[in-house]
C-alpha cells in the first residue's frame, strides 16, 4: 500500500486543518495516511480542542498523527526543516502533500528527503494551491511581498499541483508563470461536511427563527443575515455593514474576530443591529445557518468560498458578490451582485427573501451540493493522485 504524508501548519479546527483531515478521509483506505502537524503556540493553543475538532472530521484510528513544535512560524522557517526531513526518512512516504503554498519553503526539503528514503526518481511532492493570492490584490503590502519571497515562491518546485477551483488555477498560472501552468495539475475543489451541514428534519418556521433570534439577544427584528469572515479588506465587510445601515430592522450577524477597525465602524454608523460572535463550534454555526434568512457573502476574492455552500446545504439561501471562485461555484444557483460594493443591490435581495421569495435555483443547488459531497471529492482526489 502506498503511503502519503500530509503537512499542515494550522490546527484541526481551522479551515486548513479540516481540509487536511477531509483529504485523509478521501485517500483512506487506498493510502496509508500520515499527518505531520507543524505546531506553534499561536495556531495550536488548545490541545484538547484540537483533538476534539479532529475526531469530529475523521476517526483518529484511520491515520497516524505526528507533530513538531516551533515558537512561531518565523522560527519554524528554519526549525521545521530538520524534523520534516527526519520524519520523511522514517515514514518513507510515496507522496508528501503540502496543504498550502505558504509551506512551499519546505518542498525542496521534502524532495531531498524522499530521494534519500526512496531512491532517485521515486516519491512525489504535491502542493494544494488555493486562497493564497491576496498579495495580488494588495501589491504594495510588505507583508505579502516577504511572504511570497521567503515562504511561497519555492512551491513551484512541487511535482504536481491540485487546486480548489478553476479560478485559482488561472490565478496561479498568472502569478507563478509557466513553471506552474505547465506542471501536472488538477482541480479537486473542496468538500463540505453534509453529515453536519444539512437541512433540519422539520422546516424552520418564521416563529422558530424569531425565537432563535431572541435566544441570542436579537429582539424586534424582521429577519437575520449571517456573514462568516476574517477582517481583511478582500472580505468586503464594510459593504456588509453598509447593508446593516440601510436596513436597521434586520439583524446582521458576523462570525469572526471583532477588530478595533470594525468596532469603530459600528460606533460611527451607530449600527445597533450588528451582532458579533468571535467563534462558534460547528453545531452552533450550523444552527445559525439554519435559522438565518440569508447568508450574505460580499467577499471580493475567494479561492473557493465554503460558507455560502454550507448555508445552502442547511436550507438557507446565499447572497454573494459576483467575484472569483464564488461566481464560479454559485452562478445560476443563488443571486450574485456586481459590483460587489453595491450595498443597495444587496439589500433589495434581502428584502425579497424576508418577504418570502425563494431566490435559489433548487435543482442547481442540488447539483452543486453533489459536487461538494465527500464521495465526489474522494473520486477527484484519488484521480489526481493516481
Tab-separated table of C-alpha atoms in Angstrom:
chain	number	residue	atom	x	y	z
A	1	UNK	CA	0.000	0.000	0.000
A	2	UNK	CA	1.275	3.459	-0.871
A	3	UNK	CA	1.976	5.947	1.898
A	4	UNK	CA	1.056	9.637	1.896
A	5	UNK	CA	2.224	12.323	4.332
A	6	UNK	CA	0.110	15.469	4.654
A	7	UNK	CA	1.850	18.546	6.065
A	8	UNK	CA	-0.274	21.253	7.726
A	9	UNK	CA	0.556	24.209	9.968
A	10	UNK	CA	-2.967	25.107	11.174
A	11	UNK	CA	-4.944	23.342	13.882
A	12	UNK	CA	-7.706	20.823	13.308
A	13	UNK	CA	-10.499	23.341	13.974
A	14	UNK	CA	-9.418	25.750	11.215
A	15	UNK	CA	-10.422	25.510	7.567
A	16	UNK	CA	-6.920	24.301	6.629
A	17	UNK	CA	-6.906	21.724	9.414
A	18	UNK	CA	-10.347	20.401	8.473
A	19	UNK	CA	-9.309	20.298	4.810
A	20	UNK	CA	-6.277	18.198	5.756
A	21	UNK	CA	-8.480	15.742	7.628
A	22	UNK	CA	-11.007	15.635	4.792
A	23	UNK	CA	-8.121	14.716	2.489
A	24	UNK	CA	-7.197	11.925	4.914
A	25	UNK	CA	-10.790	10.717	4.709
A	26	UNK	CA	-10.637	10.913	0.909
A	27	UNK	CA	-7.461	8.827	0.496
A	28	UNK	CA	-8.180	6.067	3.003
A	29	UNK	CA	-8.175	3.092	2.781
A	30	UNK	CA	-6.405	3.351	-0.573
A	31	UNK	CA	-3.366	5.001	1.077
A	32	UNK	CA	-1.676	4.613	4.443
A	33	UNK	CA	-2.194	8.177	5.644
A	34	UNK	CA	0.072	10.217	7.915
A	35	UNK	CA	-0.298	13.850	9.022
A	36	UNK	CA	2.588	15.999	10.220
A	37	UNK	CA	1.245	18.976	12.189
A	38	UNK	CA	3.710	21.875	12.234
A	39	UNK	CA	2.722	23.357	15.565
A	40	UNK	CA	3.162	26.793	17.096
A	41	UNK	CA	1.537	28.188	20.266
A	42	UNK	CA	-0.406	30.746	18.237
A	43	UNK	CA	-2.026	28.271	15.874
A	44	UNK	CA	-2.264	25.299	18.258
A	45	UNK	CA	-3.323	26.933	21.538
A	46	UNK	CA	-5.624	24.180	22.851
A	47	UNK	CA	-4.659	20.512	22.529
A	48	UNK	CA	-7.991	19.199	23.801
A	49	UNK	CA	-9.994	21.358	21.397
A	50	UNK	CA	-7.743	20.345	18.508
A	51	UNK	CA	-8.238	16.663	19.297
A	52	UNK	CA	-11.988	17.147	19.563
A	53	UNK	CA	-12.066	19.001	16.254
A	54	UNK	CA	-10.032	16.279	14.550
A	55	UNK	CA	-12.221	13.450	15.837
A	56	UNK	CA	-15.312	15.274	14.543
A	57	UNK	CA	-13.952	15.041	10.982
A	58	UNK	CA	-12.254	11.655	10.763
A	59	UNK	CA	-11.532	8.722	13.079
A	60	UNK	CA	-8.108	9.057	14.766
A	61	UNK	CA	-7.547	5.349	14.055
A	62	UNK	CA	-7.635	5.934	10.292
A	63	UNK	CA	-4.295	7.782	10.143
A	64	UNK	CA	-1.045	8.364	12.044
A	65	UNK	CA	-0.535	11.819	13.520
A	66	UNK	CA	2.909	13.341	14.057
A	67	UNK	CA	3.924	16.757	15.329
A	68	UNK	CA	6.834	19.143	15.607
A	69	UNK	CA	6.818	22.416	17.552
A	70	UNK	CA	8.326	25.838	16.957
A	71	UNK	CA	7.909	29.115	18.854
A	72	UNK	CA	6.366	30.736	15.771
A	73	UNK	CA	6.116	30.319	12.021
A	74	UNK	CA	9.056	32.721	11.753
A	75	UNK	CA	11.386	30.443	13.722
A	76	UNK	CA	9.724	27.462	12.070
A	77	UNK	CA	11.047	28.717	8.750
A	78	UNK	CA	14.375	27.303	9.954
A	79	UNK	CA	13.495	24.756	12.645
A	80	UNK	CA	10.827	22.782	10.730
A	81	UNK	CA	13.270	21.643	8.050
A	82	UNK	CA	15.268	19.091	10.053
A	83	UNK	CA	12.250	17.376	11.682
A	84	UNK	CA	10.421	17.169	8.331
A	85	UNK	CA	13.453	15.526	6.746
A	86	UNK	CA	13.711	13.046	9.633
A	87	UNK	CA	10.007	12.215	9.504
A	88	UNK	CA	10.114	11.574	5.752
A	89	UNK	CA	13.109	9.257	6.183
A	90	UNK	CA	11.260	7.449	8.959
A	91	UNK	CA	7.922	7.032	7.126
A	92	UNK	CA	9.270	6.836	3.544
A	93	UNK	CA	6.045	8.226	2.032
A	94	UNK	CA	5.404	7.821	-1.681
A	95	UNK	CA	3.787	11.273	-1.626
A	96	UNK	CA	4.297	14.365	0.514
A	97	UNK	CA	1.247	16.611	0.255
A	98	UNK	CA	1.525	20.235	1.406
A	99	UNK	CA	-1.764	21.821	2.385
A	100	UNK	CA	-0.950	25.395	1.277
A	101	UNK	CA	1.704	27.326	-0.670
A	102	UNK	CA	2.914	29.123	2.458
A	103	UNK	CA	4.673	25.823	3.176
A	104	UNK	CA	6.452	25.997	-0.165
A	105	UNK	CA	9.788	26.653	1.539
A	106	UNK	CA	9.679	23.014	2.693
A	107	UNK	CA	9.169	21.497	-0.780
A	108	UNK	CA	12.924	21.285	-1.582
A	109	UNK	CA	13.469	19.666	1.837
A	110	UNK	CA	10.819	17.036	1.125
A	111	UNK	CA	12.186	16.260	-2.328
A	112	UNK	CA	15.697	15.767	-0.951
A	113	UNK	CA	14.447	13.568	1.906
A	114	UNK	CA	12.313	11.435	-0.412
A	115	UNK	CA	15.279	10.897	-2.692
A	116	UNK	CA	17.279	9.701	0.309
A	117	UNK	CA	14.480	7.487	1.657
A	118	UNK	CA	13.128	6.033	-1.589
A	119	UNK	CA	15.928	6.345	-4.102
A	120	UNK	CA	16.419	8.550	-7.123
A	121	UNK	CA	13.304	9.089	-9.223
A	122	UNK	CA	10.902	7.855	-6.567
A	123	UNK	CA	8.499	9.868	-4.466
A	124	UNK	CA	6.318	12.800	-5.341
A	125	UNK	CA	5.547	16.181	-3.799
A	126	UNK	CA	2.059	17.649	-4.198
A	127	UNK	CA	1.009	21.215	-3.407
A	128	UNK	CA	-2.579	22.287	-2.759
A	129	UNK	CA	-2.971	25.782	-4.220
A	130	UNK	CA	-5.998	27.757	-3.107
A	131	UNK	CA	-6.888	31.046	-1.491
A	132	UNK	CA	-3.325	32.415	-1.404
A	133	UNK	CA	-3.306	35.254	-3.865
A	134	UNK	CA	-4.218	38.124	-1.592
A	135	UNK	CA	-0.822	39.592	-2.450
A	136	UNK	CA	-2.093	40.170	-5.992
A	137	UNK	CA	-4.925	42.228	-4.532
A	138	UNK	CA	-2.587	44.208	-2.237
A	139	UNK	CA	0.600	44.513	-4.340
A	140	UNK	CA	2.101	47.202	-2.113
A	141	UNK	CA	1.860	45.177	1.106
A	142	UNK	CA	5.306	44.471	2.564
A	143	UNK	CA	3.821	41.503	4.442
A	144	UNK	CA	2.709	39.767	1.262
A	145	UNK	CA	5.887	40.666	-0.626
A	146	UNK	CA	8.003	38.983	2.067
A	147	UNK	CA	5.584	36.072	2.440
A	148	UNK	CA	5.788	35.380	-1.272
A	149	UNK	CA	9.561	35.729	-1.432
A	150	UNK	CA	10.509	33.544	1.519
A	151	UNK	CA	7.598	31.138	2.058
A	152	UNK	CA	5.547	30.727	-1.126
A	153	UNK	CA	7.948	31.120	-4.052
A	154	UNK	CA	9.503	27.645	-3.778
A	155	UNK	CA	6.108	25.922	-4.023
A	156	UNK	CA	6.594	25.859	-7.823
A	157	UNK	CA	9.199	23.137	-7.260
A	158	UNK	CA	6.479	20.631	-6.323
A	159	UNK	CA	5.993	17.764	-8.768
A	160	UNK	CA	2.265	18.344	-9.192
A	161	UNK	CA	-0.492	20.649	-8.026
A	162	UNK	CA	-4.111	20.415	-7.003
A	163	UNK	CA	-6.428	23.418	-6.978
A	164	UNK	CA	-9.710	24.194	-5.270
A	165	UNK	CA	-11.180	25.992	-8.294
A	166	UNK	CA	-10.566	26.806	-11.938
A	167	UNK	CA	-10.276	30.436	-10.862
A	168	UNK	CA	-7.407	29.606	-8.507
A	169	UNK	CA	-5.666	27.555	-11.183
A	170	UNK	CA	-5.811	30.506	-13.571
A	171	UNK	CA	-4.599	32.929	-10.899
A	172	UNK	CA	-1.712	30.594	-10.046
A	173	UNK	CA	-0.680	30.480	-13.683
A	174	UNK	CA	-0.677	34.292	-13.806
A	175	UNK	CA	1.226	34.622	-10.552
A	176	UNK	CA	3.852	31.894	-10.964
A	177	UNK	CA	4.070	31.644	-14.749
A	178	UNK	CA	4.812	28.679	-16.975
A	179	UNK	CA	6.678	26.689	-14.332
A	180	UNK	CA	3.357	26.070	-12.605
A	181	UNK	CA	0.964	26.313	-15.553
A	182	UNK	CA	2.891	23.640	-17.480
A	183	UNK	CA	3.199	21.272	-14.489
A	184	UNK	CA	0.669	18.463	-13.858
A	185	UNK	CA	-2.352	19.911	-12.080
A	186	UNK	CA	-5.968	19.051	-11.289
A	187	UNK	CA	-8.913	20.984	-9.870
A	188	UNK	CA	-10.276	18.901	-6.983
A	189	UNK	CA	-12.467	21.500	-5.267
A	190	UNK	CA	-13.349	21.311	-1.585
A	191	UNK	CA	-15.887	19.166	0.274
A	192	UNK	CA	-18.451	20.251	2.826
A	193	UNK	CA	-19.455	18.081	5.752
A	194	UNK	CA	-23.007	17.220	4.728
A	195	UNK	CA	-23.415	14.986	7.779
A	196	UNK	CA	-23.257	18.225	9.768
A	197	UNK	CA	-24.384	20.937	7.360
A	198	UNK	CA	-27.784	19.768	6.216
A	199	UNK	CA	-31.431	20.744	6.414
A	200	UNK	CA	-33.243	20.139	9.719
A	201	UNK	CA	-35.762	17.300	9.946
A	202	UNK	CA	-38.594	19.839	10.087
A	203	UNK	CA	-38.709	23.149	8.197
A	204	UNK	CA	-37.680	26.217	10.201
A	205	UNK	CA	-40.767	28.383	10.536
A	206	UNK	CA	-40.867	32.157	10.919
A	207	UNK	CA	-41.739	31.683	14.595
A	208	UNK	CA	-38.749	29.416	15.142
A	209	UNK	CA	-36.478	31.986	13.506
A	210	UNK	CA	-37.897	34.687	15.742
A	211	UNK	CA	-37.424	32.548	18.882
A	212	UNK	CA	-33.846	31.779	17.820
A	213	UNK	CA	-33.064	35.474	17.420
A	214	UNK	CA	-34.494	36.234	20.869
A	215	UNK	CA	-32.313	33.477	22.354
A	216	UNK	CA	-29.228	35.354	21.150
A	217	UNK	CA	-30.423	38.806	22.183
A	218	UNK	CA	-31.785	39.921	18.809
A	219	UNK	CA	-35.252	41.228	19.575
A	220	UNK	CA	-37.702	43.163	17.422
A	221	UNK	CA	-36.030	42.485	14.095
A	222	UNK	CA	-37.766	41.419	10.894
A	223	UNK	CA	-35.094	38.927	9.929
A	224	UNK	CA	-31.443	37.911	10.266
A	225	UNK	CA	-28.474	37.778	7.898
A	226	UNK	CA	-25.247	35.902	8.655
A	227	UNK	CA	-21.704	36.510	7.455
A	228	UNK	CA	-18.623	34.404	8.269
A	229	UNK	CA	-15.316	36.129	7.589
A	230	UNK	CA	-11.972	37.478	8.743
A	231	UNK	CA	-11.382	41.216	8.963
A	232	UNK	CA	-9.431	41.508	5.736
A	233	UNK	CA	-10.044	44.121	3.015
A	234	UNK	CA	-10.842	41.383	0.494
A	235	UNK	CA	-13.748	40.180	2.662
A	236	UNK	CA	-15.566	43.479	1.977
A	237	UNK	CA	-17.078	43.700	5.449
A	238	UNK	CA	-17.547	47.445	5.012
A	239	UNK	CA	-20.240	46.743	2.416
A	240	UNK	CA	-21.892	44.266	4.772
A	241	UNK	CA	-22.026	46.972	7.441
A	242	UNK	CA	-23.438	49.440	4.923
A	243	UNK	CA	-26.254	46.956	4.311
A	244	UNK	CA	-26.876	46.990	8.050
A	245	UNK	CA	-27.095	50.772	7.997
A	246	UNK	CA	-29.597	50.647	5.140
A	247	UNK	CA	-31.793	48.042	6.872
A	248	UNK	CA	-31.911	48.823	10.611
A	249	UNK	CA	-34.882	46.450	11.077
A	250	UNK	CA	-32.796	43.422	10.088
A	251	UNK	CA	-30.215	41.790	12.386
A	252	UNK	CA	-26.786	41.424	10.762
A	253	UNK	CA	-24.679	38.718	12.423
A	254	UNK	CA	-20.969	38.409	11.757
A	255	UNK	CA	-18.945	35.396	12.875
A	256	UNK	CA	-15.300	36.369	13.281
A	257	UNK	CA	-12.958	38.435	15.409
A	258	UNK	CA	-14.158	41.954	16.204
A	259	UNK	CA	-11.201	44.205	15.426
A	260	UNK	CA	-10.823	47.793	16.551
A	261	UNK	CA	-11.374	48.898	12.957
A	262	UNK	CA	-14.725	47.142	12.791
A	263	UNK	CA	-15.696	48.349	16.241
A	264	UNK	CA	-15.086	51.936	15.121
A	265	UNK	CA	-17.265	51.498	12.009
A	266	UNK	CA	-20.072	50.095	14.155
A	267	UNK	CA	-19.837	53.008	16.590
A	268	UNK	CA	-19.577	55.740	13.941
A	269	UNK	CA	-22.516	54.369	11.952
A	270	UNK	CA	-24.484	53.549	15.143
A	271	UNK	CA	-25.175	50.034	13.922
A	272	UNK	CA	-27.303	48.721	16.764
A	273	UNK	CA	-28.427	45.854	14.531
A	274	UNK	CA	-24.933	44.321	14.121
A	275	UNK	CA	-24.110	41.345	16.360
A	276	UNK	CA	-20.654	39.803	16.586
A	277	UNK	CA	-19.723	36.270	17.639
A	278	UNK	CA	-15.990	35.626	17.651
A	279	UNK	CA	-16.235	31.865	17.303
A	280	UNK	CA	-18.778	29.079	17.093
A	281	UNK	CA	-18.337	25.350	17.243
A	282	UNK	CA	-19.580	23.543	14.152
A	283	UNK	CA	-23.004	22.770	15.600
A	284	UNK	CA	-23.601	26.378	16.637
A	285	UNK	CA	-22.600	27.607	13.179
A	286	UNK	CA	-24.990	25.113	11.595
A	287	UNK	CA	-27.833	26.372	13.784
A	288	UNK	CA	-27.152	29.972	12.755
A	289	UNK	CA	-27.146	28.930	9.117
A	290	UNK	CA	-30.460	27.132	9.569
A	291	UNK	CA	-32.202	29.995	11.351
A	292	UNK	CA	-30.870	32.851	9.223
A	293	UNK	CA	-32.960	34.308	6.422
A	294	UNK	CA	-29.815	34.745	4.344
A	295	UNK	CA	-26.092	34.020	4.308
A	296	UNK	CA	-24.588	37.231	2.887
A	297	UNK	CA	-21.093	36.924	1.429
A	298	UNK	CA	-19.849	40.090	-0.340
A	299	UNK	CA	-16.203	38.906	-0.481
A	300	UNK	CA	-14.049	40.343	-3.264
A	301	UNK	CA	-11.725	37.357	-3.519
A	302	UNK	CA	-12.164	33.692	-2.598
A	303	UNK	CA	-10.300	30.619	-3.753
A	304	UNK	CA	-13.435	28.555	-3.141
A	305	UNK	CA	-15.869	30.062	-0.604
A	306	UNK	CA	-17.304	27.325	1.628
A	307	UNK	CA	-19.687	29.302	3.921
A	308	UNK	CA	-22.339	30.101	1.262
A	309	UNK	CA	-22.403	26.450	0.174
A	310	UNK	CA	-22.658	25.268	3.788
A	311	UNK	CA	-25.608	27.626	4.273
A	312	UNK	CA	-27.346	26.338	1.150
A	313	UNK	CA	-26.850	22.779	2.415
A	314	UNK	CA	-28.659	23.882	5.595
A	315	UNK	CA	-31.600	25.149	3.544
A	316	UNK	CA	-30.716	28.846	3.745
A	317	UNK	CA	-30.231	30.977	0.607
A	318	UNK	CA	-26.908	32.661	-0.063
A	319	UNK	CA	-26.388	36.144	-1.460
A	320	UNK	CA	-22.862	36.765	-2.745
A	321	UNK	CA	-20.633	39.028	-4.772
A	322	UNK	CA	-20.100	38.005	-8.392
A	323	UNK	CA	-16.356	37.553	-7.925
A	324	UNK	CA	-13.565	34.947	-8.130
A	325	UNK	CA	-14.418	31.325	-7.277
A	326	UNK	CA	-17.692	32.325	-5.597
A	327	UNK	CA	-19.056	33.249	-9.011
A	328	UNK	CA	-17.648	30.020	-10.453
A	329	UNK	CA	-19.479	27.922	-7.843
A	330	UNK	CA	-22.718	29.853	-7.358
A	331	UNK	CA	-23.588	31.386	-10.716
A	332	UNK	CA	-27.047	30.111	-11.614
A	333	UNK	CA	-27.547	28.794	-8.073
A	334	UNK	CA	-28.013	31.934	-5.961
A	335	UNK	CA	-28.175	35.692	-6.616
A	336	UNK	CA	-24.822	37.381	-7.241
A	337	UNK	CA	-24.190	41.117	-7.013
A	338	UNK	CA	-21.974	43.072	-9.383
A	339	UNK	CA	-20.295	45.349	-8.446
A	340	UNK	CA	-19.703	43.753	-5.026
A	341	UNK	CA	-19.696	47.128	-3.250
A	342	UNK	CA	-23.301	47.909	-4.262
A	343	UNK	CA	-24.975	47.701	-0.859
A	344	UNK	CA	-28.270	48.939	-2.310
A	345	UNK	CA	-28.394	45.958	-4.678
A	346	UNK	CA	-27.696	43.569	-1.813
A	347	UNK	CA	-30.481	44.924	0.414
A	348	UNK	CA	-33.036	44.734	-2.389
A	349	UNK	CA	-32.475	40.969	-2.496
A	350	UNK	CA	-32.581	40.810	1.304
A	351	UNK	CA	-35.981	42.496	1.185
A	352	UNK	CA	-37.264	39.921	-1.304
A	353	UNK	CA	-36.086	36.977	0.815
A	354	UNK	CA	-37.541	38.331	4.064
A	355	UNK	CA	-40.812	38.866	2.180
A	356	UNK	CA	-40.844	35.129	1.440
A	357	UNK	CA	-39.390	34.843	-2.070
A	358	UNK	CA	-37.193	31.843	-2.907
A	359	UNK	CA	-34.117	33.176	-4.704
A	360	UNK	CA	-32.222	29.866	-5.012
A	361	UNK	CA	-32.483	27.550	-8.018
A	362	UNK	CA	-33.109	24.293	-6.152
A	363	UNK	CA	-32.057	21.982	-8.993
A	364	UNK	CA	-28.787	23.858	-9.496
A	365	UNK	CA	-28.217	23.858	-5.728
A	366	UNK	CA	-28.600	20.075	-5.547
A	367	UNK	CA	-26.078	19.678	-8.353
A	368	UNK	CA	-23.611	21.938	-6.508
A	369	UNK	CA	-24.058	20.033	-3.242
A	370	UNK	CA	-23.411	16.739	-5.010
A	371	UNK	CA	-20.220	18.205	-6.488
A	372	UNK	CA	-19.150	19.220	-2.959
A	373	UNK	CA	-20.037	15.866	-1.381
A	374	UNK	CA	-17.310	13.740	0.198
A	375	UNK	CA	-17.953	10.941	-2.288
A	376	UNK	CA	-17.383	13.189	-5.308
A	377	UNK	CA	-14.374	14.824	-3.626
A	378	UNK	CA	-12.819	11.417	-2.932
A	379	UNK	CA	-13.098	10.441	-6.591
A	380	UNK	CA	-11.371	13.641	-7.716
A	381	UNK	CA	-8.584	13.348	-5.110
A	382	UNK	CA	-7.764	9.733	-5.931
A	383	UNK	CA	-7.771	10.526	-9.649
A	384	UNK	CA	-5.377	13.428	-9.063
A	385	UNK	CA	-3.008	11.250	-7.037
A	386	UNK	CA	-3.091	8.260	-9.378
